[in-house]
Short mmCIF file of the N, C-alpha and C atoms (twelve columns), coordinates in Angstrom:
data_MODEL
# 
_entry.id   MODEL 
# 
loop_
_atom_site.group_PDB 
_atom_site.id 
_atom_site.type_symbol 
_atom_site.label_atom_id 
_atom_site.label_alt_id 
_atom_site.label_comp_id 
_atom_site.label_asym_id 
_atom_site.label_seq_id 
_atom_site.Cartn_x 
_atom_site.Cartn_y 
_atom_site.Cartn_z 
_atom_site.pdbx_PDB_model_num 
ATOM 1   N N  . MET A 1  -6.994  8.081  114.757 1 
ATOM 2   C CA . MET A 1  -7.083  8.091  115.980 1 
ATOM 3   C C  . MET A 1  -8.806  9.156  116.005 1 
ATOM 4   N N  . ARG A 2  -9.008  7.621  116.847 1 
ATOM 5   C CA . ARG A 2  -10.758 8.511  117.946 1 
ATOM 6   C C  . ARG A 2  -10.049 10.177 118.427 1 
ATOM 7   N N  . ALA A 3  -10.615 11.270 118.335 1 
ATOM 8   C CA . ALA A 3  -10.639 12.403 118.938 1 
ATOM 9   C C  . ALA A 3  -11.025 12.603 120.415 1 
ATOM 10  N N  . ASP A 4  -12.384 11.856 120.938 1 
ATOM 11  C CA . ASP A 4  -12.756 12.078 121.965 1 
ATOM 12  C C  . ASP A 4  -12.099 10.918 123.187 1 
ATOM 13  N N  . ALA A 5  -11.804 9.852  121.995 1 
ATOM 14  C CA . ALA A 5  -10.576 8.974  123.281 1 
ATOM 15  C C  . ALA A 5  -10.368 9.416  123.975 1 
ATOM 16  N N  . THR A 6  -8.819  10.034 122.751 1 
ATOM 17  C CA . THR A 6  -7.357  10.116 122.409 1 
ATOM 18  C C  . THR A 6  -7.431  11.288 123.590 1 
ATOM 19  N N  . LEU A 7  -8.299  12.673 123.344 1 
ATOM 20  C CA . LEU A 7  -7.950  13.269 124.217 1 
ATOM 21  C C  . LEU A 7  -8.476  13.628 125.856 1 
ATOM 22  N N  . GLY A 8  -9.484  12.245 126.073 1 
ATOM 23  C CA . GLY A 8  -9.670  11.691 126.971 1 
ATOM 24  C C  . GLY A 8  -8.316  11.488 128.236 1 
ATOM 25  N N  . LEU A 9  -7.530  10.897 127.328 1 
ATOM 26  C CA . LEU A 9  -6.276  11.005 128.002 1 
ATOM 27  C C  . LEU A 9  -5.347  12.256 127.678 1 
ATOM 28  N N  . PHE A 10 -5.199  13.161 127.693 1 
ATOM 29  C CA . PHE A 10 -5.026  14.100 128.366 1 
ATOM 30  C C  . PHE A 10 -5.335  14.554 129.965 1 
ATOM 31  N N  . ARG A 11 -4.773  15.460 130.966 1 
ATOM 32  C CA . ARG A 11 -5.158  15.629 131.778 1 
ATOM 33  C C  . ARG A 11 -5.816  16.355 131.472 1 
ATOM 34  N N  . ALA A 12 -5.017  18.325 131.811 1 
ATOM 35  C CA . ALA A 12 -5.938  19.355 131.366 1 
ATOM 36  C C  . ALA A 12 -5.178  20.008 130.126 1 
ATOM 37  N N  . SER A 13 -3.894  19.791 130.616 1 
ATOM 38  C CA . SER A 13 -3.152  20.545 128.853 1 
ATOM 39  C C  . SER A 13 -1.933  19.566 128.525 1 
ATOM 40  N N  . GLY A 14 -1.784  19.761 127.613 1 
ATOM 41  C CA . GLY A 14 -0.074  18.828 126.923 1 
ATOM 42  C C  . GLY A 14 0.716   19.925 126.990 1 
ATOM 43  N N  . THR A 15 1.592   19.415 125.933 1 
ATOM 44  C CA . THR A 15 2.541   19.587 125.059 1 
ATOM 45  C C  . THR A 15 2.191   19.268 124.043 1 
ATOM 46  N N  . VAL A 16 3.030   20.351 122.498 1 
ATOM 47  C CA . VAL A 16 3.563   19.943 121.234 1 
ATOM 48  C C  . VAL A 16 4.419   20.586 121.081 1 
ATOM 49  N N  . ASN A 17 5.498   19.631 120.664 1 
ATOM 50  C CA . ASN A 17 6.640   20.196 120.166 1 
ATOM 51  C C  . ASN A 17 6.948   20.704 118.353 1 
ATOM 52  N N  . HIS A 18 6.820   21.292 117.840 1 
ATOM 53  C CA . HIS A 18 6.634   21.241 116.798 1 
ATOM 54  C C  . HIS A 18 8.319   21.445 115.695 1 
ATOM 55  N N  . ALA A 19 9.064   20.815 114.804 1 
ATOM 56  C CA . ALA A 19 10.492  21.021 114.567 1 
ATOM 57  C C  . ALA A 19 10.804  22.748 114.212 1 
ATOM 58  N N  . HIS A 20 11.681  22.967 115.086 1 
ATOM 59  C CA . HIS A 20 12.540  24.421 114.547 1 
ATOM 60  C C  . HIS A 20 11.708  25.735 115.134 1 
ATOM 61  N N  . LYS A 21 10.052  24.776 116.404 1 
ATOM 62  C CA . LYS A 21 9.482   26.495 116.602 1 
ATOM 63  C C  . LYS A 21 9.882   25.645 118.144 1 
ATOM 64  N N  . LYS A 22 8.578   26.984 118.943 1 
ATOM 65  C CA . LYS A 22 8.796   27.023 120.697 1 
ATOM 66  C C  . LYS A 22 8.009   25.506 120.220 1 
ATOM 67  N N  . PRO A 23 8.312   24.629 122.131 1 
ATOM 68  C CA . PRO A 23 7.176   24.001 122.261 1 
ATOM 69  C C  . PRO A 23 5.814   25.045 122.847 1 
ATOM 70  N N  . ARG A 24 5.000   24.630 122.799 1 
ATOM 71  C CA . ARG A 24 3.437   24.595 122.789 1 
ATOM 72  C C  . ARG A 24 2.675   24.047 123.956 1 
ATOM 73  N N  . LYS A 25 2.205   24.511 125.337 1 
ATOM 74  C CA . LYS A 25 1.526   23.759 125.979 1 
ATOM 75  C C  . LYS A 25 0.066   24.651 125.742 1 
ATOM 76  N N  . LEU A 26 -0.995  23.163 124.917 1 
ATOM 77  C CA . LEU A 26 -2.048  23.588 124.705 1 
ATOM 78  C C  . LEU A 26 -3.329  22.871 125.693 1 
ATOM 79  N N  . ARG A 27 -4.133  23.856 126.349 1 
ATOM 80  C CA . ARG A 27 -5.226  23.718 127.402 1 
ATOM 81  C C  . ARG A 27 -6.523  22.327 126.330 1 
ATOM 82  N N  . ALA A 28 -7.132  21.697 127.469 1 
ATOM 83  C CA . ALA A 28 -8.098  20.651 126.444 1 
ATOM 84  C C  . ALA A 28 -8.580  21.647 125.001 1 
ATOM 85  N N  . ALA A 29 -9.463  22.412 125.488 1 
ATOM 86  C CA . ALA A 29 -10.041 23.338 124.901 1 
ATOM 87  C C  . ALA A 29 -9.942  23.312 122.783 1 
ATOM 88  N N  . GLU A 30 -7.733  23.607 123.288 1 
ATOM 89  C CA . GLU A 30 -7.111  23.686 122.271 1 
ATOM 90  C C  . GLU A 30 -6.965  22.536 121.794 1 
ATOM 91  N N  . LEU A 31 -6.439  21.467 122.130 1 
ATOM 92  C CA . LEU A 31 -5.977  20.204 122.265 1 
ATOM 93  C C  . LEU A 31 -7.070  19.831 120.253 1 
ATOM 94  N N  . LYS A 32 -8.521  19.797 121.627 1 
ATOM 95  C CA . LYS A 32 -9.598  19.489 120.552 1 
ATOM 96  C C  . LYS A 32 -9.399  20.113 119.438 1 
ATOM 97  N N  . ARG A 33 -9.851  21.475 118.995 1 
ATOM 98  C CA . ARG A 33 -9.602  22.349 117.940 1 
ATOM 99  C C  . ARG A 33 -8.913  22.405 116.953 1 
ATOM 100 N N  . ASP A 34 -7.490  21.893 117.440 1 
ATOM 101 C CA . ASP A 34 -5.578  21.810 116.647 1 
ATOM 102 C C  . ASP A 34 -5.502  19.848 116.439 1 
ATOM 103 N N  . PHE A 35 -6.674  18.760 116.699 1 
ATOM 104 C CA . PHE A 35 -6.522  17.328 117.316 1 
ATOM 105 C C  . PHE A 35 -6.019  17.459 115.596 1 
ATOM 106 N N  . ASP A 36 -6.189  17.626 114.716 1 
ATOM 107 C CA . ASP A 36 -6.605  16.858 113.223 1 
ATOM 108 C C  . ASP A 36 -5.241  17.120 112.900 1 
ATOM 109 N N  . ARG A 37 -4.623  18.174 113.763 1 
ATOM 110 C CA . ARG A 37 -3.374  19.637 112.959 1 
ATOM 111 C C  . ARG A 37 -1.988  18.881 113.650 1 
ATOM 112 N N  . ILE A 38 -1.979  18.575 115.105 1 
ATOM 113 C CA . ILE A 38 -1.830  17.460 116.047 1 
ATOM 114 C C  . ILE A 38 -0.990  16.221 115.813 1 
ATOM 115 N N  . PHE A 39 -2.352  15.515 115.788 1 
ATOM 116 C CA . PHE A 39 -2.745  13.902 115.609 1 
ATOM 117 C C  . PHE A 39 -2.824  13.378 114.524 1 
ATOM 118 N N  . THR A 40 -1.955  14.217 113.139 1 
ATOM 119 C CA . THR A 40 -1.404  13.646 111.805 1 
ATOM 120 C C  . THR A 40 -2.008  12.637 111.412 1 
ATOM 121 N N  . ALA A 41 -1.531  12.035 110.501 1 
ATOM 122 C CA . ALA A 41 -1.271  10.745 110.011 1 
ATOM 123 C C  . ALA A 41 -0.197  10.151 110.001 1 
ATOM 124 N N  . GLN A 42 0.973   10.857 110.338 1 
ATOM 125 C CA . GLN A 42 2.306   10.239 110.553 1 
ATOM 126 C C  . GLN A 42 1.978   10.136 111.825 1 
ATOM 127 N N  . VAL A 43 2.250   10.939 112.999 1 
ATOM 128 C CA . VAL A 43 2.192   10.493 114.147 1 
ATOM 129 C C  . VAL A 43 1.268   9.283  114.479 1 
ATOM 130 N N  . THR A 44 -0.069  9.116  114.018 1 
ATOM 131 C CA . THR A 44 -1.660  8.219  113.947 1 
ATOM 132 C C  . THR A 44 -0.621  7.018  113.914 1 
ATOM 133 N N  . LYS A 45 0.110   6.402  112.564 1 
ATOM 134 C CA . LYS A 45 0.529   5.697  111.845 1 
ATOM 135 C C  . LYS A 45 1.564   5.197  112.748 1 
ATOM 136 N N  . GLN A 46 2.361   5.981  113.513 1 
ATOM 137 C CA . GLN A 46 3.645   6.212  113.943 1 
ATOM 138 C C  . GLN A 46 3.074   5.226  115.544 1 
ATOM 139 N N  . VAL A 47 2.392   5.545  116.095 1 
ATOM 140 C CA . VAL A 47 2.165   5.048  117.568 1 
ATOM 141 C C  . VAL A 47 0.962   3.680  116.949 1 
ATOM 142 N N  . LEU A 48 0.267   3.376  115.934 1 
ATOM 143 C CA . LEU A 48 -0.206  2.684  115.328 1 
ATOM 144 C C  . LEU A 48 0.625   1.102  115.476 1 
ATOM 145 N N  . ASP A 49 1.290   1.852  114.566 1 
ATOM 146 C CA . ASP A 49 3.021   0.986  114.234 1 
ATOM 147 C C  . ASP A 49 3.756   0.261  115.636 1 
ATOM 148 N N  . GLN A 50 3.453   0.903  116.193 1 
ATOM 149 C CA . GLN A 50 4.618   0.538  117.191 1 
ATOM 150 C C  . GLN A 50 4.055   -1.211 117.886 1 
ATOM 151 N N  . ASP A 51 5.431   -1.758 118.304 1 
ATOM 152 C CA . ASP A 51 5.860   -3.054 118.408 1 
ATOM 153 C C  . ASP A 51 5.334   -3.066 120.239 1 
ATOM 154 N N  . PRO A 52 5.138   -2.793 121.092 1 
ATOM 155 C CA . PRO A 52 4.514   -2.968 122.301 1 
ATOM 156 C C  . PRO A 52 5.683   -4.231 122.804 1 
ATOM 157 N N  . ALA A 53 6.566   -4.927 121.863 1 
ATOM 158 C CA . ALA A 53 7.619   -5.438 123.014 1 
ATOM 159 C C  . ALA A 53 9.786   -4.492 122.788 1 
ATOM 160 N N  . ASP A 54 8.812   -3.128 121.996 1 
ATOM 161 C CA . ASP A 54 10.039  -1.758 121.986 1 
ATOM 162 C C  . ASP A 54 9.656   -0.765 122.072 1 
ATOM 163 N N  . LEU A 55 8.944   -0.928 123.422 1 
ATOM 164 C CA . LEU A 55 8.315   0.790  123.744 1 
ATOM 165 C C  . LEU A 55 9.974   0.594  125.172 1 
ATOM 166 N N  . PHE A 56 9.893   2.270  124.368 1 
ATOM 167 C CA . PHE A 56 11.241  2.247  125.311 1 
ATOM 168 C C  . PHE A 56 10.424  3.222  127.200 1 
ATOM 169 N N  . GLU A 57 11.137  2.958  127.884 1 
ATOM 170 C CA . GLU A 57 9.895   3.619  129.334 1 
ATOM 171 C C  . GLU A 57 11.140  4.304  129.738 1 
ATOM 172 N N  . ASN A 58 11.261  5.605  130.685 1 
ATOM 173 C CA . ASN A 58 12.886  5.799  131.540 1 
ATOM 174 C C  . ASN A 58 11.061  6.512  133.019 1 
ATOM 175 N N  . ALA A 59 12.020  7.236  133.605 1 
ATOM 176 C CA . ALA A 59 11.415  7.848  134.903 1 
ATOM 177 C C  . ALA A 59 10.261  9.027  134.312 1 
ATOM 178 N N  . GLN A 60 10.476  9.467  132.993 1 
ATOM 179 C CA . GLN A 60 9.383   10.241 132.223 1 
ATOM 180 C C  . GLN A 60 8.722   10.159 131.824 1 
ATOM 181 N N  . GLY A 61 8.144   8.603  131.659 1 
ATOM 182 C CA . GLY A 61 7.105   8.118  130.421 1 
ATOM 183 C C  . GLY A 61 7.634   7.043  130.209 1 
ATOM 184 N N  . VAL A 62 7.119   6.771  129.031 1 
ATOM 185 C CA . VAL A 62 7.264   5.525  127.652 1 
ATOM 186 C C  . VAL A 62 7.111   6.134  126.246 1 
ATOM 187 N N  . MET A 63 8.387   5.827  125.640 1 
ATOM 188 C CA . MET A 63 7.781   6.950  124.377 1 
ATOM 189 C C  . MET A 63 7.232   5.876  123.808 1 
ATOM 190 N N  . LEU A 64 6.387   6.432  122.630 1 
ATOM 191 C CA . LEU A 64 5.661   5.133  121.814 1 
ATOM 192 C C  . LEU A 64 5.542   5.762  120.460 1 
ATOM 193 N N  . GLY A 65 5.802   4.994  119.272 1 
ATOM 194 C CA . GLY A 65 5.578   5.856  117.931 1 
ATOM 195 C C  . GLY A 65 7.207   6.097  117.485 1 
ATOM 196 N N  . ASP A 66 8.311   6.277  118.623 1 
ATOM 197 C CA . ASP A 66 9.398   6.382  117.936 1 
ATOM 198 C C  . ASP A 66 9.562   7.888  118.512 1 
ATOM 199 N N  . GLY A 67 8.763   7.795  119.898 1 
ATOM 200 C CA . GLY A 67 9.105   9.581  120.009 1 
ATOM 201 C C  . GLY A 67 7.726   10.114 119.784 1 
ATOM 202 N N  . ALA A 68 7.347   9.955  118.848 1 
ATOM 203 C CA . ALA A 68 6.145   10.723 118.517 1 
ATOM 204 C C  . ALA A 68 4.996   10.947 119.819 1 
ATOM 205 N N  . VAL A 69 4.709   10.980 120.829 1 
ATOM 206 C CA . VAL A 69 4.010   10.878 122.151 1 
ATOM 207 C C  . VAL A 69 4.654   10.053 122.597 1 
ATOM 208 N N  . TRP A 70 4.982   10.975 123.790 1 
ATOM 209 C CA . TRP A 70 5.273   10.498 125.033 1 
ATOM 210 C C  . TRP A 70 3.984   10.780 126.243 1 
ATOM 211 N N  . ALA A 71 3.787   9.429  127.803 1 
ATOM 212 C CA . ALA A 71 2.538   9.330  127.983 1 
ATOM 213 C C  . ALA A 71 3.231   8.594  129.398 1 
ATOM 214 N N  . ALA A 72 2.752   9.424  130.784 1 
ATOM 215 C CA . ALA A 72 3.143   8.815  131.459 1 
ATOM 216 C C  . ALA A 72 1.891   7.908  132.424 1 
ATOM 217 N N  . GLY A 73 1.994   6.948  133.821 1 
ATOM 218 C CA . GLY A 73 1.567   6.930  134.168 1 
ATOM 219 C C  . GLY A 73 0.923   7.373  135.061 1 
ATOM 220 N N  . VAL A 74 -0.255  7.927  135.805 1 
ATOM 221 C CA . VAL A 74 -0.772  8.911  137.096 1 
ATOM 222 C C  . VAL A 74 -1.472  8.458  138.024 1 
ATOM 223 N N  . CYS A 75 -1.239  8.265  138.840 1 
ATOM 224 C CA . CYS A 75 -2.298  7.408  140.434 1 
ATOM 225 C C  . CYS A 75 -3.436  9.172  140.932 1 
ATOM 226 N N  . GLU A 76 -3.925  8.907  141.014 1 
ATOM 227 C CA . GLU A 76 -4.856  9.958  141.785 1 
ATOM 228 C C  . GLU A 76 -4.516  10.184 142.950 1 
ATOM 229 N N  . ASN A 77 -3.994  9.516  143.541 1 
ATOM 230 C CA . ASN A 77 -3.409  8.793  145.234 1 
ATOM 231 C C  . ASN A 77 -1.917  9.155  144.952 1 
ATOM 232 N N  . ARG A 78 -1.025  8.869  146.253 1 
ATOM 233 C CA . ARG A 78 -0.654  8.908  146.849 1 
ATOM 234 C C  . ARG A 78 0.205   7.127  146.902 1 
ATOM 235 N N  . ARG A 79 -1.476  6.209  147.602 1 
ATOM 236 C CA . ARG A 79 -1.223  5.452  147.593 1 
ATOM 237 C C  . ARG A 79 -1.371  4.090  146.676 1 
ATOM 238 N N  . GLY A 80 -1.450  5.046  145.848 1 
ATOM 239 C CA . GLY A 80 -1.123  4.398  143.936 1 
ATOM 240 C C  . GLY A 80 -1.946  3.662  143.265 1 
ATOM 241 N N  . GLN A 81 -3.812  3.760  143.849 1 
ATOM 242 C CA . GLN A 81 -4.722  3.661  143.566 1 
ATOM 243 C C  . GLN A 81 -5.357  4.883  142.436 1 
ATOM 244 N N  . LYS A 82 -6.215  3.967  141.276 1 
ATOM 245 C CA . LYS A 82 -6.567  4.311  140.408 1 
ATOM 246 C C  . LYS A 82 -5.745  5.092  139.211 1 
ATOM 247 N N  . PRO A 83 -4.927  4.307  138.805 1 
ATOM 248 C CA . PRO A 83 -3.948  5.129  138.064 1 
ATOM 249 C C  . PRO A 83 -4.181  4.601  136.297 1 
ATOM 250 N N  . SER A 84 -3.934  5.690  135.947 1 
ATOM 251 C CA . SER A 84 -4.374  5.957  134.610 1 
ATOM 252 C C  . SER A 84 -2.546  6.424  133.853 1 
ATOM 253 N N  . LEU A 85 -3.009  6.466  131.850 1 
ATOM 254 C CA . LEU A 85 -2.373  6.267  131.376 1 
ATOM 255 C C  . LEU A 85 -2.738  8.220  130.916 1 
ATOM 256 N N  . LEU A 86 -1.211  9.068  131.239 1 
ATOM 257 C CA . LEU A 86 -1.977  10.088 130.236 1 
ATOM 258 C C  . LEU A 86 -0.666  10.430 129.752 1 
ATOM 259 N N  . ILE A 87 -1.205  11.476 128.438 1 
ATOM 260 C CA . ILE A 87 -0.512  12.099 127.013 1 
ATOM 261 C C  . ILE A 87 0.286   13.715 127.442 1 
ATOM 262 N N  . LEU A 88 1.098   13.068 127.602 1 
ATOM 263 C CA . LEU A 88 1.764   14.337 127.950 1 
ATOM 264 C C  . LEU A 88 2.596   15.079 127.031 1 
ATOM 265 N N  . VAL A 89 3.306   14.375 125.792 1 
ATOM 266 C CA . VAL A 89 3.536   15.260 125.231 1 
ATOM 267 C C  . VAL A 89 3.383   14.911 123.281 1 
ATOM 268 N N  . VAL A 90 2.971   15.759 121.923 1 
ATOM 269 C CA . VAL A 90 3.734   15.099 121.207 1 
ATOM 270 C C  . VAL A 90 4.360   15.641 120.658 1 
ATOM 271 N N  . ASN A 91 5.134   15.397 119.595 1 
ATOM 272 C CA . ASN A 91 6.452   15.620 118.926 1 
ATOM 273 C C  . ASN A 91 6.098   15.097 117.203 1 
ATOM 274 N N  . LEU A 92 5.920   16.073 116.925 1 
ATOM 275 C CA . LEU A 92 5.287   16.383 116.189 1 
ATOM 276 C C  . LEU A 92 6.255   15.861 114.332 1 
ATOM 277 N N  . GLN A 93 7.850   16.441 114.725 1 
ATOM 278 C CA . GLN A 93 9.093   16.647 114.240 1 
ATOM 279 C C  . GLN A 93 9.727   15.466 114.449 1 
ATOM 280 N N  . ALA A 94 9.262   14.253 115.135 1 
ATOM 281 C CA . ALA A 94 9.997   12.822 114.950 1 
ATOM 282 C C  . ALA A 94 9.694   12.071 113.829 1 
ATOM 283 N N  . LYS A 95 10.690  11.502 114.135 1 
ATOM 284 C CA . LYS A 95 11.178  10.768 112.732 1 
ATOM 285 C C  . LYS A 95 9.747   10.671 111.183 1 
# 
């Protein structure tokens, strides 16, 4: 994944979940610094291999790559103008 394009999908921070560890809320600078450790080859492959027809969605957002990444649509204002997709969580322990 391209770091700059992917990091642009985070608002100001994101949560990274590791197996058997406490979730970490990372700020933009930390996400950039640790990009290769967060978006590992496995996470990237899971997201890129996702069949769009098989996406899971609920009130919290959409699950990509069998749970590797959770994202949600967010609008800049209450009128629903300028919607964008933002990454909320990266699960390093997924599948």
